[in-house]
C-alpha positions as CSV (number, residue, x, y, z in Angstrom):
1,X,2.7,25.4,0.1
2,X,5.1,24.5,-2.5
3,X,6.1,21.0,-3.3
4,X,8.7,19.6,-3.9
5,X,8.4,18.5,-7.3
6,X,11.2,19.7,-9.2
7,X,12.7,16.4,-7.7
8,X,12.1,13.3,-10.0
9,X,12.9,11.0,-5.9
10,X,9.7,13.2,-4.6
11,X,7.4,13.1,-7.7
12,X,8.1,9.5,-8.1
13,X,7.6,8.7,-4.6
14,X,4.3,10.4,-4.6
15,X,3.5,9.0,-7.9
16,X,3.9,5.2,-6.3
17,X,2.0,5.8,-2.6
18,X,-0.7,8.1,-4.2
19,X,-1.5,4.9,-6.8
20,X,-0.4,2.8,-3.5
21,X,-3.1,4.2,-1.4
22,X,-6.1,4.6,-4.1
23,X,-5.6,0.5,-4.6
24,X,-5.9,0.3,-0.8
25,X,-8.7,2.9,-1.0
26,X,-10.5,0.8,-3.3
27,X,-10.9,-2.4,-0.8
28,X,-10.9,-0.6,2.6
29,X,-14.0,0.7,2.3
30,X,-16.1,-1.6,1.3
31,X,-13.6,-5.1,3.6
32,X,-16.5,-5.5,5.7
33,X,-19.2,-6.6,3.1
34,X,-16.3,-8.7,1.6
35,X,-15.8,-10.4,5.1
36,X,-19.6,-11.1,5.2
37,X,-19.7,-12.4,1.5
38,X,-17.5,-15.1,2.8
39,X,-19.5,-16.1,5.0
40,X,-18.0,-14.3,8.2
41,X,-19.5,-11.7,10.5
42,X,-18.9,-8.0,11.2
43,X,-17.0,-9.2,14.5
44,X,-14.9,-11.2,12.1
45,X,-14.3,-8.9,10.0
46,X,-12.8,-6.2,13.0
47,X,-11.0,-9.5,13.9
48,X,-8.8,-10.0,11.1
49,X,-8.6,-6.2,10.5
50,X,-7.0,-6.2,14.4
51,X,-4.5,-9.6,13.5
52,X,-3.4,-7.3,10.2
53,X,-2.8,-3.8,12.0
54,X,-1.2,-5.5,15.1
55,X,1.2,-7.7,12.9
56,X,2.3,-4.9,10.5
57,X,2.7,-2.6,13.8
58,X,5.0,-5.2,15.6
59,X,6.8,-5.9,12.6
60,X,7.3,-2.2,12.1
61,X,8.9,-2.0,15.3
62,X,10.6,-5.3,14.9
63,X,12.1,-4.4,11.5
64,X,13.4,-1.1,12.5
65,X,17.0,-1.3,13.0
66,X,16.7,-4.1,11.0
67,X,15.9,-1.9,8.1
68,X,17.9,0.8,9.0
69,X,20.8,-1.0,7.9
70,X,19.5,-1.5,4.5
71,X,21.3,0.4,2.0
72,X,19.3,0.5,-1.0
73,X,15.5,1.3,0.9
74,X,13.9,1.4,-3.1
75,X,14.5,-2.4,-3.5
76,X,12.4,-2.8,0.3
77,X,9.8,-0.6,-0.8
78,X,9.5,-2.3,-4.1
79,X,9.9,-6.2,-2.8
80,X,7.4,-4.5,-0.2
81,X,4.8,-3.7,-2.9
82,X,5.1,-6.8,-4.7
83,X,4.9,-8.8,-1.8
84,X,1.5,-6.9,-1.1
85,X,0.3,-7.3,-4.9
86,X,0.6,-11.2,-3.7
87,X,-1.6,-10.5,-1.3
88,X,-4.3,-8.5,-3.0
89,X,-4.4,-11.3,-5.6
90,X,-4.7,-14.2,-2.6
91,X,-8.1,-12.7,-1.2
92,X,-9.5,-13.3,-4.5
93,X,-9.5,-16.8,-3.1
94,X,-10.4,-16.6,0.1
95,X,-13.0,-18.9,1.5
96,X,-12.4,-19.4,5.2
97,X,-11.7,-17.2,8.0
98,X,-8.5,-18.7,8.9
99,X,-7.3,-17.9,4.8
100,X,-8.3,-14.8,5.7
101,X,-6.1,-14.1,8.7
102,X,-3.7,-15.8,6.2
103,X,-3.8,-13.2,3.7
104,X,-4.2,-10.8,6.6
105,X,-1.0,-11.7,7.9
106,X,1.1,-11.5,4.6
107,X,-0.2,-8.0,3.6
108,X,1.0,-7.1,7.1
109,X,4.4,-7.9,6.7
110,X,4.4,-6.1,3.1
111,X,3.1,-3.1,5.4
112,X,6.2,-3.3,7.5
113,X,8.1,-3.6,4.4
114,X,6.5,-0.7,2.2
115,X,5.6,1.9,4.9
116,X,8.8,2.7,6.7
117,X,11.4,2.2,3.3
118,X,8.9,5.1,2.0
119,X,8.9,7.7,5.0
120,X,13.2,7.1,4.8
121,X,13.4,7.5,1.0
122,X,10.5,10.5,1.5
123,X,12.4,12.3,3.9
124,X,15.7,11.7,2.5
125,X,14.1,13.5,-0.7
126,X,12.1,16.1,0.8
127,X,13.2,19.5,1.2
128,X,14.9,20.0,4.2
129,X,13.7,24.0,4.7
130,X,10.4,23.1,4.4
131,X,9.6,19.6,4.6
132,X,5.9,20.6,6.1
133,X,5.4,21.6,2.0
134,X,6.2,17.4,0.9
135,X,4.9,16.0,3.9
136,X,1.2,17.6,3.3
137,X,1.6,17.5,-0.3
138,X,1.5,14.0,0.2
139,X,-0.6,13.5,2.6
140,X,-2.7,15.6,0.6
141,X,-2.8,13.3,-2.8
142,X,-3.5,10.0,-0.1
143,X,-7.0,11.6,0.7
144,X,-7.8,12.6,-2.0
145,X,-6.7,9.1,-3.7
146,X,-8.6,7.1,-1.1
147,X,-11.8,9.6,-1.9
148,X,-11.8,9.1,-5.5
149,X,-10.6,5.0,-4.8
150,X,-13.9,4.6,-2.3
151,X,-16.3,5.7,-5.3
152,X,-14.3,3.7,-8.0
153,X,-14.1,0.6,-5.6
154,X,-18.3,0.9,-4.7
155,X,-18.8,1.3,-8.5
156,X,-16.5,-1.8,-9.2
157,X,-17.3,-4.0,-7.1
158,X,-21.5,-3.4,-6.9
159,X,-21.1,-3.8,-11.1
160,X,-18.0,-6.4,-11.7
161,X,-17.9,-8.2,-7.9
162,X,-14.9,-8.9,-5.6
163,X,-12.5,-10.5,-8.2
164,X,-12.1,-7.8,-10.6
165,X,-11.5,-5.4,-7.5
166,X,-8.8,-8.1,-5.9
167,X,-6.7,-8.8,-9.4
168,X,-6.9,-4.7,-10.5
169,X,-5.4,-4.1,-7.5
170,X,-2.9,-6.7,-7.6
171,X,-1.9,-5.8,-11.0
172,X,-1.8,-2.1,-10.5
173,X,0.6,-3.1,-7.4
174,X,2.7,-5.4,-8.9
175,X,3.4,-2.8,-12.1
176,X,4.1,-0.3,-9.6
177,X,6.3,-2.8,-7.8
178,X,8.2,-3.7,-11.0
179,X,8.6,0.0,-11.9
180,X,10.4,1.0,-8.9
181,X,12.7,-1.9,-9.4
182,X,13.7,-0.6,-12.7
183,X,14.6,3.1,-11.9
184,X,18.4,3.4,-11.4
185,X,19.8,3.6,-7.6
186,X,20.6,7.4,-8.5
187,X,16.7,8.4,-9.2
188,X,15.8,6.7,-5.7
């Protein structure tokens, strides 16, 4: 395998979803003890995680020619990421389950935003010979991101709670979200 990294687009696009998916990482792992700290049950819990995969899948689908026809797919990733640094920061407040489904909700659309803006821009980078190389580098870096992410997040959250998790997470995403908007429309 050889990636692709002689390309600033591909490192920086694996740079942003690897950090992308080790703030996810961090949370997913441990959403169902969150769910019950508010006072909600493990049936709840699959609940809202069903309203947030079915909204961001809908809205992918929805969105697609939609965002076809957007020229400049680094602003939509990065709005995309912001929008979902928003939401990391509102479960920090949630107290009810219809918040949650809220919050659910939101992070689904910046899902819609964030995930098919990145496979355009990652394929338009990758290398066309061998784009097997990118795709699994990349795929790659996510697991082992979300590993590392589900010890840090355990660690975290058993030692600092929730709230220090929830605004990390927002801050790492909305850095990442303002860093992408300043890289020039020739880098990505």
């Amino acid at each position: 395998m050889k990636l692709n990294l002689y390309n600033k687009a591909i490192k920086l696009l694996l740079v942003t979803s690897t950090l992308g998916s080790f703030i996810f990482g961090i949370f997913s792992t441990f959403y169902v003890t969150y769910v019950q700290k508010i006072g909600e049950t493990i049936e709840m819990a699959g609940a809202s995680m069903a309203v947030f995969s079915i909204v961001s899948g809908i809205l992918i689908l929805a969105f697609a020619s939609l965002e076809s026809s957007v020229k400049n797919k680094r602003l939509l990733y990065a709005s995309g990421i912001l929008l979902r640094s928003l939401s990391f920061l509102l479960f920090a407040f949630v107290s009810s389950f219809f918040e949650l489904l809220l919050v659910q909700i939101l992070l689904g659309i910046s899902v819609a935003m964030v995930n098919p803006s990145f496979d355009s821009l990652f394929t338009k980078y990758s290398n066309k010979e061998d784009s097997l190389s990118d795709w699994s580098g990349w795929e790659g870096f996510t697991a082992i991101a979300v590993g590392i992410a589900s010890l840090v997040g355990g660690y975290t959250i058993q030692h600092f709670g929730f709230t220090v998790v929830f605004v990390g997470m927002s801050l790492f995403s909305f850095a990442t979200g303002i860093f992408l908007l300043s890289q020039d429309d020739k880098t990505l």
